[in-house]
Amino acid sequence: MNNFIIDGKEISAQIKEEVKKEAERQKEKGKSASLAVILVGNDPASKVYVKNKKKACEYVGIQSLSYELPEETTEEELLQKIDELNKQEDITGILVQLPLPSHINEDKIICAISPKKDVDGFHPQNVGNLSIGRSGFISCTPAGVIELLKRSNIDIEGRECVVVGRSNIVGKPMAMLLLRENATVTICHSKTKNLKEVTKRADILIAAVGKPKFFTADYIKEGAVVIDVGIHRDEKNQLCGDVDFEQVVEHTSAITPVPGGVGPMTIAMLMKNCLNAIKD
């Protein structure tokens, strides 16, 4: 099997270069993008993500402002901060790093961000726009997966695509984007019966179940394209995905590794969304 490893680092670097050039063009027209990132509490993974987002902003020429709030910040205080940022004209994108501490209602916070500044693409208005084919911000991980496929010259149109996972952040928007590209789409989840039978039909399998090395070779159709959205640490503390890469790679025509596959794309697409916030 001629298996092609899809290089998310390289493709994300291309996208960041494109964003950097476009950001310079927009600056010449007097428009500049700025991203406000709010982090509540001390979650170590969230801190790493926020640091990476700042670094990417710096690289592409987007101003980033960071608001690090203590764990005990109340929902009311957080809503007030979002309201302030919504009203600031010089701030073009707002991102609240998830997960939030358990005493804060995430849905309420997502809904409070202005849809015009919702660069994460989580606001119900942007999700609704995606589902009816209107333009709006698209959540970064699924948008990144589509870019990985397109820039690797993998046809989506007419292919049978199976998305495993139905989260609002990945699974559902992923299915909508594949439909938009004229794929035939099946969504599987924890209550799906005969999962292996369904995934073995997939020309393109998107794994987003949140279970380390869950997908072994017997879930994969010979020659399928496998996109692994998961990120975990295995028993040896090595990064791994939802797919058992070593076992599956031989049976695929193309596959994303973990790390270095979907992960870098999420931040690249966030930069693209930040830029789109200032374009007419």
PDB file of C-alpha atoms in Angstrom:
ATOM      1  CA  MET A   1       0.000   0.000   0.000  1.00  0.00           C
ATOM      2  CA  ASN A   2       1.390   3.360  -1.020  1.00  0.00           C
ATOM      3  CA  ASN A   3       0.775   5.248   2.218  1.00  0.00           C
ATOM      4  CA  PHE A   4       1.252   8.973   2.306  1.00  0.00           C
ATOM      5  CA  ILE A   5       1.846  10.700   5.658  1.00  0.00           C
ATOM      6  CA  ILE A   6       0.006  14.035   5.630  1.00  0.00           C
ATOM      7  CA  ASP A   7       2.326  16.692   7.043  1.00  0.00           C
ATOM      8  CA  GLY A   8       0.239  19.119   9.112  1.00  0.00           C
ATOM      9  CA  LYS A   9       3.310  21.104  10.152  1.00  0.00           C
ATOM     10  CA  GLU A  10       4.227  21.909   6.577  1.00  0.00           C
ATOM     11  CA  ILE A  11       0.666  22.718   5.471  1.00  0.00           C
ATOM     12  CA  SER A  12       0.023  24.883   8.549  1.00  0.00           C
ATOM     13  CA  ALA A  13       3.277  26.767   7.841  1.00  0.00           C
ATOM     14  CA  GLN A  14       2.030  27.482   4.265  1.00  0.00           C
ATOM     15  CA  ILE A  15      -1.257  28.852   5.634  1.00  0.00           C
ATOM     16  CA  LYS A  16       0.535  31.038   8.191  1.00  0.00           C
ATOM     17  CA  GLU A  17       2.726  32.476   5.420  1.00  0.00           C
ATOM     18  CA  GLU A  18      -0.407  33.308   3.380  1.00  0.00           C
ATOM     19  CA  VAL A  19      -2.021  34.941   6.439  1.00  0.00           C
ATOM     20  CA  LYS A  20       1.166  36.915   7.149  1.00  0.00           C
ATOM     21  CA  LYS A  21       1.211  38.355   3.602  1.00  0.00           C
ATOM     22  CA  GLU A  22      -2.487  39.179   3.688  1.00  0.00           C
ATOM     23  CA  ALA A  23      -2.153  40.792   7.145  1.00  0.00           C
ATOM     24  CA  GLU A  24       0.560  43.070   5.703  1.00  0.00           C
ATOM     25  CA  ARG A  25      -1.727  43.973   2.780  1.00  0.00           C
ATOM     26  CA  GLN A  26      -4.572  44.796   5.143  1.00  0.00           C
ATOM     27  CA  LYS A  27      -2.247  46.958   7.277  1.00  0.00           C
ATOM     28  CA  GLU A  28      -1.390  48.989   4.187  1.00  0.00           C
ATOM     29  CA  LYS A  29      -5.130  49.670   3.847  1.00  0.00           C
ATOM     30  CA  GLY A  30      -5.184  50.790   7.499  1.00  0.00           C
ATOM     31  CA  LYS A  31      -6.831  47.637   8.858  1.00  0.00           C
ATOM     32  CA  SER A  32      -5.213  45.543  11.552  1.00  0.00           C
ATOM     33  CA  ALA A  33      -6.385  42.400  13.319  1.00  0.00           C
ATOM     34  CA  SER A  34      -6.131  41.932  17.055  1.00  0.00           C
ATOM     35  CA  LEU A  35      -7.050  38.875  19.097  1.00  0.00           C
ATOM     36  CA  ALA A  36      -8.072  38.991  22.762  1.00  0.00           C
ATOM     37  CA  VAL A  37      -7.507  35.661  24.524  1.00  0.00           C
ATOM     38  CA  ILE A  38      -9.104  35.036  27.908  1.00  0.00           C
ATOM     39  CA  LEU A  39      -7.756  32.255  30.108  1.00  0.00           C
ATOM     40  CA  VAL A  40      -9.509  31.441  33.381  1.00  0.00           C
ATOM     41  CA  GLY A  41      -7.612  29.349  35.932  1.00  0.00           C
ATOM     42  CA  ASN A  42      -4.389  27.351  35.755  1.00  0.00           C
ATOM     43  CA  ASP A  43      -5.068  24.397  33.459  1.00  0.00           C
ATOM     44  CA  PRO A  44      -1.546  23.466  32.206  1.00  0.00           C
ATOM     45  CA  ALA A  45      -2.699  22.287  28.752  1.00  0.00           C
ATOM     46  CA  SER A  46      -4.701  25.499  28.280  1.00  0.00           C
ATOM     47  CA  LYS A  47      -1.646  27.571  29.213  1.00  0.00           C
ATOM     48  CA  VAL A  48       0.388  25.810  26.507  1.00  0.00           C
ATOM     49  CA  TYR A  49      -2.361  26.417  23.917  1.00  0.00           C
ATOM     50  CA  VAL A  50      -2.570  30.100  24.829  1.00  0.00           C
ATOM     51  CA  LYS A  51       1.220  30.452  24.572  1.00  0.00           C
ATOM     52  CA  ASN A  52       1.155  28.814  21.103  1.00  0.00           C
ATOM     53  CA  LYS A  53      -1.642  31.132  19.967  1.00  0.00           C
ATOM     54  CA  LYS A  54       0.327  34.187  21.098  1.00  0.00           C
ATOM     55  CA  LYS A  55       3.390  32.938  19.239  1.00  0.00           C
ATOM     56  CA  ALA A  56       1.386  32.382  16.050  1.00  0.00           C
ATOM     57  CA  CYS A  57      -0.168  35.866  16.293  1.00  0.00           C
ATOM     58  CA  GLU A  58       3.262  37.395  16.676  1.00  0.00           C
ATOM     59  CA  TYR A  59       4.541  35.505  13.637  1.00  0.00           C
ATOM     60  CA  VAL A  60       1.719  36.468  11.264  1.00  0.00           C
ATOM     61  CA  GLY A  61       1.488  40.087  12.441  1.00  0.00           C
ATOM     62  CA  ILE A  62      -1.752  39.961  14.415  1.00  0.00           C
ATOM     63  CA  GLN A  63      -1.764  41.805  17.718  1.00  0.00           C
ATOM     64  CA  SER A  64      -2.609  39.549  20.654  1.00  0.00           C
ATOM     65  CA  LEU A  65      -3.891  40.646  24.049  1.00  0.00           C
ATOM     66  CA  SER A  66      -3.965  38.228  26.906  1.00  0.00           C
ATOM     67  CA  TYR A  67      -6.320  38.281  29.892  1.00  0.00           C
ATOM     68  CA  GLU A  68      -5.342  35.705  32.510  1.00  0.00           C
ATOM     69  CA  LEU A  69      -8.024  35.540  35.164  1.00  0.00           C
ATOM     70  CA  PRO A  70      -7.880  33.598  38.450  1.00  0.00           C
ATOM     71  CA  GLU A  71      -9.706  30.256  38.885  1.00  0.00           C
ATOM     72  CA  GLU A  72     -12.234  31.879  41.244  1.00  0.00           C
ATOM     73  CA  THR A  73     -13.390  34.458  38.647  1.00  0.00           C
ATOM     74  CA  THR A  74     -17.200  34.422  38.681  1.00  0.00           C
ATOM     75  CA  GLU A  75     -19.365  33.876  35.633  1.00  0.00           C
ATOM     76  CA  GLU A  76     -20.632  37.432  36.047  1.00  0.00           C
ATOM     77  CA  GLU A  77     -17.083  38.864  35.997  1.00  0.00           C
ATOM     78  CA  LEU A  78     -16.201  36.877  32.903  1.00  0.00           C
ATOM     79  CA  LEU A  79     -19.377  38.022  31.102  1.00  0.00           C
ATOM     80  CA  GLN A  80     -18.507  41.605  32.009  1.00  0.00           C
ATOM     81  CA  LYS A  81     -14.993  41.237  30.539  1.00  0.00           C
ATOM     82  CA  ILE A  82     -16.452  39.800  27.298  1.00  0.00           C
ATOM     83  CA  ASP A  83     -18.951  42.657  27.112  1.00  0.00           C
ATOM     84  CA  GLU A  84     -16.084  45.181  27.410  1.00  0.00           C
ATOM     85  CA  LEU A  85     -14.116  43.450  24.646  1.00  0.00           C
ATOM     86  CA  ASN A  86     -17.202  43.236  22.386  1.00  0.00           C
ATOM     87  CA  LYS A  87     -17.497  47.025  22.643  1.00  0.00           C
ATOM     88  CA  GLN A  88     -13.808  47.755  21.922  1.00  0.00           C
ATOM     89  CA  GLU A  89     -13.545  48.535  18.241  1.00  0.00           C
ATOM     90  CA  ASP A  90      -9.806  47.888  18.083  1.00  0.00           C
ATOM     91  CA  ILE A  91     -10.352  44.259  19.155  1.00  0.00           C
ATOM     92  CA  THR A  92     -11.428  42.207  16.141  1.00  0.00           C
ATOM     93  CA  GLY A  93     -11.371  38.680  17.588  1.00  0.00           C
ATOM     94  CA  ILE A  94     -12.239  37.230  21.017  1.00  0.00           C
ATOM     95  CA  LEU A  95     -11.369  33.757  22.205  1.00  0.00           C
ATOM     96  CA  VAL A  96     -12.150  32.226  25.591  1.00  0.00           C
ATOM     97  CA  GLN A  97      -9.883  29.224  26.179  1.00  0.00           C
ATOM     98  CA  LEU A  98     -11.900  26.100  27.031  1.00  0.00           C
ATOM     99  CA  PRO A  99     -12.414  24.180  29.265  1.00  0.00           C
ATOM    100  CA  LEU A 100     -13.609  26.700  31.846  1.00  0.00           C
ATOM    101  CA  PRO A 101     -13.767  26.020  35.601  1.00  0.00           C
ATOM    102  CA  SER A 102     -16.865  23.978  36.488  1.00  0.00           C
ATOM    103  CA  HIS A 103     -18.744  26.885  38.150  1.00  0.00           C
ATOM    104  CA  ILE A 104     -18.926  28.749  34.808  1.00  0.00           C
ATOM    105  CA  ASN A 105     -21.487  27.819  32.144  1.00  0.00           C
ATOM    106  CA  GLU A 106     -19.550  27.404  28.878  1.00  0.00           C
ATOM    107  CA  ASP A 107     -22.634  27.783  26.654  1.00  0.00           C
ATOM    108  CA  LYS A 108     -23.497  31.096  28.267  1.00  0.00           C
ATOM    109  CA  ILE A 109     -19.932  32.358  27.704  1.00  0.00           C
ATOM    110  CA  ILE A 110     -19.826  31.227  24.051  1.00  0.00           C
ATOM    111  CA  CYS A 111     -23.157  32.975  23.394  1.00  0.00           C
ATOM    112  CA  ALA A 112     -21.890  36.209  24.996  1.00  0.00           C
ATOM    113  CA  ILE A 113     -19.095  36.687  22.424  1.00  0.00           C
ATOM    114  CA  SER A 114     -20.182  38.835  19.469  1.00  0.00           C
ATOM    115  CA  PRO A 115     -20.662  36.534  16.418  1.00  0.00           C
ATOM    116  CA  LYS A 116     -18.568  39.054  14.438  1.00  0.00           C
ATOM    117  CA  LYS A 117     -15.620  38.482  16.809  1.00  0.00           C
ATOM    118  CA  ASP A 118     -16.166  34.757  17.416  1.00  0.00           C
ATOM    119  CA  VAL A 119     -12.947  33.546  15.752  1.00  0.00           C
ATOM    120  CA  ASP A 120     -13.366  30.091  17.349  1.00  0.00           C
ATOM    121  CA  GLY A 121     -16.583  29.625  15.336  1.00  0.00           C
ATOM    122  CA  PHE A 122     -18.538  28.297  18.343  1.00  0.00           C
ATOM    123  CA  HIS A 123     -21.337  30.902  18.561  1.00  0.00           C
ATOM    124  CA  PRO A 124     -24.770  29.437  17.650  1.00  0.00           C
ATOM    125  CA  GLN A 125     -25.135  32.058  14.897  1.00  0.00           C
ATOM    126  CA  ASN A 126     -21.912  30.920  13.202  1.00  0.00           C
ATOM    127  CA  VAL A 127     -22.824  27.250  13.672  1.00  0.00           C
ATOM    128  CA  GLY A 128     -26.232  27.987  12.140  1.00  0.00           C
ATOM    129  CA  ASN A 129     -24.619  29.800   9.195  1.00  0.00           C
ATOM    130  CA  LEU A 130     -22.450  26.756   8.559  1.00  0.00           C
ATOM    131  CA  SER A 131     -25.435  24.400   8.624  1.00  0.00           C
ATOM    132  CA  ILE A 132     -27.387  26.404   6.028  1.00  0.00           C
ATOM    133  CA  GLY A 133     -24.376  27.213   3.848  1.00  0.00           C
ATOM    134  CA  ARG A 134     -23.982  30.894   4.681  1.00  0.00           C
ATOM    135  CA  SER A 135     -20.605  32.456   5.328  1.00  0.00           C
ATOM    136  CA  GLY A 136     -19.388  32.914   8.893  1.00  0.00           C
ATOM    137  CA  PHE A 137     -16.579  31.757  11.153  1.00  0.00           C
ATOM    138  CA  ILE A 138     -15.981  28.003  11.047  1.00  0.00           C
ATOM    139  CA  SER A 139     -14.492  26.172  14.008  1.00  0.00           C
ATOM    140  CA  CYS A 140     -10.779  25.807  13.480  1.00  0.00           C
ATOM    141  CA  THR A 141     -10.133  22.070  13.810  1.00  0.00           C
ATOM    142  CA  PRO A 142     -12.709  20.896  11.217  1.00  0.00           C
ATOM    143  CA  ALA A 143     -11.712  23.757   8.879  1.00  0.00           C
ATOM    144  CA  GLY A 144      -8.104  22.594   9.278  1.00  0.00           C
ATOM    145  CA  VAL A 145      -9.026  19.023   8.344  1.00  0.00           C
ATOM    146  CA  ILE A 146     -10.624  20.217   5.084  1.00  0.00           C
ATOM    147  CA  GLU A 147      -7.456  22.194   4.259  1.00  0.00           C
ATOM    148  CA  LEU A 148      -5.278  19.140   4.992  1.00  0.00           C
ATOM    149  CA  LEU A 149      -7.332  17.049   2.565  1.00  0.00           C
ATOM    150  CA  LYS A 150      -7.475  19.690  -0.177  1.00  0.00           C
ATOM    151  CA  ARG A 151      -3.808  20.646   0.005  1.00  0.00           C
ATOM    152  CA  SER A 152      -2.847  16.962  -0.075  1.00  0.00           C
ATOM    153  CA  ASN A 153      -4.876  16.595  -3.327  1.00  0.00           C
ATOM    154  CA  ILE A 154      -7.346  14.195  -1.734  1.00  0.00           C
ATOM    155  CA  ASP A 155     -10.753  14.312  -3.430  1.00  0.00           C
ATOM    156  CA  ILE A 156     -13.698  14.730  -1.076  1.00  0.00           C
ATOM    157  CA  GLU A 157     -16.543  14.991  -3.598  1.00  0.00           C
ATOM    158  CA  GLY A 158     -18.586  11.798  -3.906  1.00  0.00           C
ATOM    159  CA  ARG A 159     -16.462   9.951  -1.340  1.00  0.00           C
ATOM    160  CA  GLU A 160     -17.950   8.068   1.580  1.00  0.00           C
ATOM    161  CA  CYS A 161     -16.828   9.886   4.739  1.00  0.00           C
ATOM    162  CA  VAL A 162     -17.344   8.624   8.276  1.00  0.00           C
ATOM    163  CA  VAL A 163     -16.920  10.987  11.231  1.00  0.00           C
ATOM    164  CA  VAL A 164     -16.630   9.237  14.594  1.00  0.00           C
ATOM    165  CA  GLY A 165     -17.587  11.707  17.334  1.00  0.00           C
ATOM    166  CA  ARG A 166     -20.443  14.215  17.493  1.00  0.00           C
ATOM    167  CA  SER A 167     -19.060  17.073  19.594  1.00  0.00           C
ATOM    168  CA  ASN A 168     -20.152  20.625  18.796  1.00  0.00           C
ATOM    169  CA  ILE A 169     -16.506  21.639  18.330  1.00  0.00           C
ATOM    170  CA  VAL A 170     -15.350  18.878  15.965  1.00  0.00           C
ATOM    171  CA  GLY A 171     -17.797  16.126  14.985  1.00  0.00           C
ATOM    172  CA  LYS A 172     -20.885  18.098  13.967  1.00  0.00           C
ATOM    173  CA  PRO A 173     -19.138  20.964  12.085  1.00  0.00           C
ATOM    174  CA  MET A 174     -16.823  18.387  10.461  1.00  0.00           C
ATOM    175  CA  ALA A 175     -19.816  16.551   9.022  1.00  0.00           C
ATOM    176  CA  MET A 176     -21.329  19.826   7.746  1.00  0.00           C
ATOM    177  CA  LEU A 177     -18.073  20.846   6.033  1.00  0.00           C
ATOM    178  CA  LEU A 178     -17.748  17.446   4.348  1.00  0.00           C
ATOM    179  CA  LEU A 179     -21.347  17.790   3.113  1.00  0.00           C
ATOM    180  CA  ARG A 180     -20.478  21.219   1.768  1.00  0.00           C
ATOM    181  CA  GLU A 181     -17.692  19.514  -0.227  1.00  0.00           C
ATOM    182  CA  ASN A 182     -20.273  17.053  -1.663  1.00  0.00           C
ATOM    183  CA  ALA A 183     -19.194  14.001   0.323  1.00  0.00           C
ATOM    184  CA  THR A 184     -21.633  11.341   1.523  1.00  0.00           C
ATOM    185  CA  VAL A 185     -21.393  11.611   5.298  1.00  0.00           C
ATOM    186  CA  THR A 186     -22.127   9.282   8.205  1.00  0.00           C
ATOM    187  CA  ILE A 187     -21.715  10.393  11.832  1.00  0.00           C
ATOM    188  CA  CYS A 188     -21.015   7.695  14.420  1.00  0.00           C
ATOM    189  CA  HIS A 189     -20.978   8.053  18.208  1.00  0.00           C
ATOM    190  CA  SER A 190     -20.995   6.066  21.442  1.00  0.00           C
ATOM    191  CA  LYS A 191     -24.451   4.588  20.711  1.00  0.00           C
ATOM    192  CA  THR A 192     -23.654   3.488  17.122  1.00  0.00           C
ATOM    193  CA  LYS A 193     -24.214  -0.235  16.593  1.00  0.00           C
ATOM    194  CA  ASN A 194     -21.639  -2.295  14.643  1.00  0.00           C
ATOM    195  CA  LEU A 195     -19.143   0.578  14.517  1.00  0.00           C
ATOM    196  CA  LYS A 196     -16.498  -1.480  12.696  1.00  0.00           C
ATOM    197  CA  GLU A 197     -18.910  -2.278   9.858  1.00  0.00           C
ATOM    198  CA  VAL A 198     -19.642   1.434   9.386  1.00  0.00           C
ATOM    199  CA  THR A 199     -16.029   2.638   9.577  1.00  0.00           C
ATOM    200  CA  LYS A 200     -14.887  -0.096   7.149  1.00  0.00           C
ATOM    201  CA  ARG A 201     -17.052   1.548   4.464  1.00  0.00           C
ATOM    202  CA  ALA A 202     -15.216   4.878   4.826  1.00  0.00           C
ATOM    203  CA  ASP A 203     -13.077   6.212   1.986  1.00  0.00           C
ATOM    204  CA  ILE A 204     -12.183   8.991   4.456  1.00  0.00           C
ATOM    205  CA  LEU A 205     -12.354   8.279   8.194  1.00  0.00           C
ATOM    206  CA  ILE A 206     -12.246  11.173  10.680  1.00  0.00           C
ATOM    207  CA  ALA A 207     -11.441   9.886  14.169  1.00  0.00           C
ATOM    208  CA  ALA A 208     -12.590  12.212  16.966  1.00  0.00           C
ATOM    209  CA  VAL A 209     -13.660   9.951  19.844  1.00  0.00           C
ATOM    210  CA  GLY A 210     -11.212  11.098  22.504  1.00  0.00           C
ATOM    211  CA  LYS A 211      -9.924   7.574  23.266  1.00  0.00           C
ATOM    212  CA  PRO A 212      -6.218   6.807  22.818  1.00  0.00           C
ATOM    213  CA  LYS A 213      -5.363   4.289  20.066  1.00  0.00           C
ATOM    214  CA  PHE A 214      -9.019   3.247  19.818  1.00  0.00           C
ATOM    215  CA  PHE A 215      -8.977   2.615  16.059  1.00  0.00           C
ATOM    216  CA  THR A 216      -7.010  -0.493  15.109  1.00  0.00           C
ATOM    217  CA  ALA A 217      -6.538  -2.001  11.646  1.00  0.00           C
ATOM    218  CA  ASP A 218      -9.844  -3.897  11.797  1.00  0.00           C
ATOM    219  CA  TYR A 219     -11.774  -0.586  11.716  1.00  0.00           C
ATOM    220  CA  ILE A 220     -10.133   0.538   8.475  1.00  0.00           C
ATOM    221  CA  LYS A 221     -11.019  -0.143   4.857  1.00  0.00           C
ATOM    222  CA  GLU A 222      -7.924  -1.032   2.821  1.00  0.00           C
ATOM    223  CA  GLY A 223      -6.615   2.138   1.135  1.00  0.00           C
ATOM    224  CA  ALA A 224      -8.727   4.570   3.184  1.00  0.00           C
ATOM    225  CA  VAL A 225      -7.649   8.093   4.144  1.00  0.00           C
ATOM    226  CA  VAL A 226      -7.463   8.386   7.949  1.00  0.00           C
ATOM    227  CA  ILE A 227      -7.538  11.749   9.754  1.00  0.00           C
ATOM    228  CA  ASP A 228      -6.784  11.542  13.478  1.00  0.00           C
ATOM    229  CA  VAL A 229      -8.160  14.443  15.526  1.00  0.00           C
ATOM    230  CA  GLY A 230      -7.329  12.954  18.955  1.00  0.00           C
ATOM    231  CA  ILE A 231      -4.411  13.896  21.188  1.00  0.00           C
ATOM    232  CA  HIS A 232      -3.448  11.929  24.296  1.00  0.00           C
ATOM    233  CA  ARG A 233      -0.450  10.598  26.185  1.00  0.00           C
ATOM    234  CA  ASP A 234       0.042   6.837  26.136  1.00  0.00           C
ATOM    235  CA  GLU A 235       1.384   4.593  28.909  1.00  0.00           C
ATOM    236  CA  LYS A 236       4.957   5.669  27.969  1.00  0.00           C
ATOM    237  CA  ASN A 237       3.904   9.352  28.182  1.00  0.00           C
ATOM    238  CA  GLN A 238       4.322   9.680  24.399  1.00  0.00           C
ATOM    239  CA  LEU A 239       1.803  11.739  22.419  1.00  0.00           C
ATOM    240  CA  CYS A 240      -0.655   9.613  20.465  1.00  0.00           C
ATOM    241  CA  GLY A 241      -4.039   9.998  18.789  1.00  0.00           C
ATOM    242  CA  ASP A 242      -7.367   8.148  18.582  1.00  0.00           C
ATOM    243  CA  VAL A 243      -5.797   5.892  15.928  1.00  0.00           C
ATOM    244  CA  ASP A 244      -3.234   3.167  16.608  1.00  0.00           C
ATOM    245  CA  PHE A 245      -0.873   4.648  14.022  1.00  0.00           C
ATOM    246  CA  GLU A 246       1.678   1.806  13.869  1.00  0.00           C
ATOM    247  CA  GLN A 247      -1.049  -0.752  13.255  1.00  0.00           C
ATOM    248  CA  VAL A 248      -3.177   1.283  10.866  1.00  0.00           C
ATOM    249  CA  VAL A 249      -0.601   3.083   8.686  1.00  0.00           C
ATOM    250  CA  GLU A 250       0.072   0.077   6.417  1.00  0.00           C
ATOM    251  CA  HIS A 251      -3.600  -0.144   5.442  1.00  0.00           C
ATOM    252  CA  THR A 252      -4.117   3.501   4.436  1.00  0.00           C
ATOM    253  CA  SER A 253      -3.505   5.537   1.290  1.00  0.00           C
ATOM    254  CA  ALA A 254      -2.969   8.652   3.471  1.00  0.00           C
ATOM    255  CA  ILE A 255      -2.923   9.288   7.218  1.00  0.00           C
ATOM    256  CA  THR A 256      -2.212  12.138   9.645  1.00  0.00           C
ATOM    257  CA  PRO A 257       0.332  11.503  12.405  1.00  0.00           C
ATOM    258  CA  VAL A 258       0.017  12.623  16.035  1.00  0.00           C
ATOM    259  CA  PRO A 259       1.740  14.937  16.775  1.00  0.00           C
ATOM    260  CA  GLY A 260       2.247  16.938  13.579  1.00  0.00           C
ATOM    261  CA  GLY A 261      -1.040  16.257  11.804  1.00  0.00           C
ATOM    262  CA  VAL A 262      -4.294  18.028  12.684  1.00  0.00           C
ATOM    263  CA  GLY A 263      -2.878  19.877  15.761  1.00  0.00           C
ATOM    264  CA  PRO A 264      -0.836  22.576  13.995  1.00  0.00           C
ATOM    265  CA  MET A 265      -3.748  23.201  11.596  1.00  0.00           C
ATOM    266  CA  THR A 266      -6.077  24.343  14.372  1.00  0.00           C
ATOM    267  CA  ILE A 267      -3.888  27.356  15.201  1.00  0.00           C
ATOM    268  CA  ALA A 268      -3.222  28.127  11.512  1.00  0.00           C
ATOM    269  CA  MET A 269      -6.989  28.252  10.854  1.00  0.00           C
ATOM    270  CA  LEU A 270      -7.486  30.429  13.929  1.00  0.00           C
ATOM    271  CA  MET A 271      -5.026  32.917  12.394  1.00  0.00           C
ATOM    272  CA  LYS A 272      -7.026  32.764   9.147  1.00  0.00           C
ATOM    273  CA  ASN A 273     -10.270  33.458  11.046  1.00  0.00           C
ATOM    274  CA  CYS A 274      -8.625  36.429  12.834  1.00  0.00           C
ATOM    275  CA  LEU A 275      -7.677  37.821   9.459  1.00  0.00           C
ATOM    276  CA  ASN A 276     -11.154  37.218   7.991  1.00  0.00           C
ATOM    277  CA  ALA A 277     -12.599  39.277  10.874  1.00  0.00           C
ATOM    278  CA  ILE A 278     -11.131  42.441   9.308  1.00  0.00           C
ATOM    279  CA  LYS A 279     -11.672  41.676   5.625  1.00  0.00           C
ATOM    280  CA  ASP A 280     -14.755  43.088   3.950  1.00  0.00           C
TER     281      ASP A 280
END
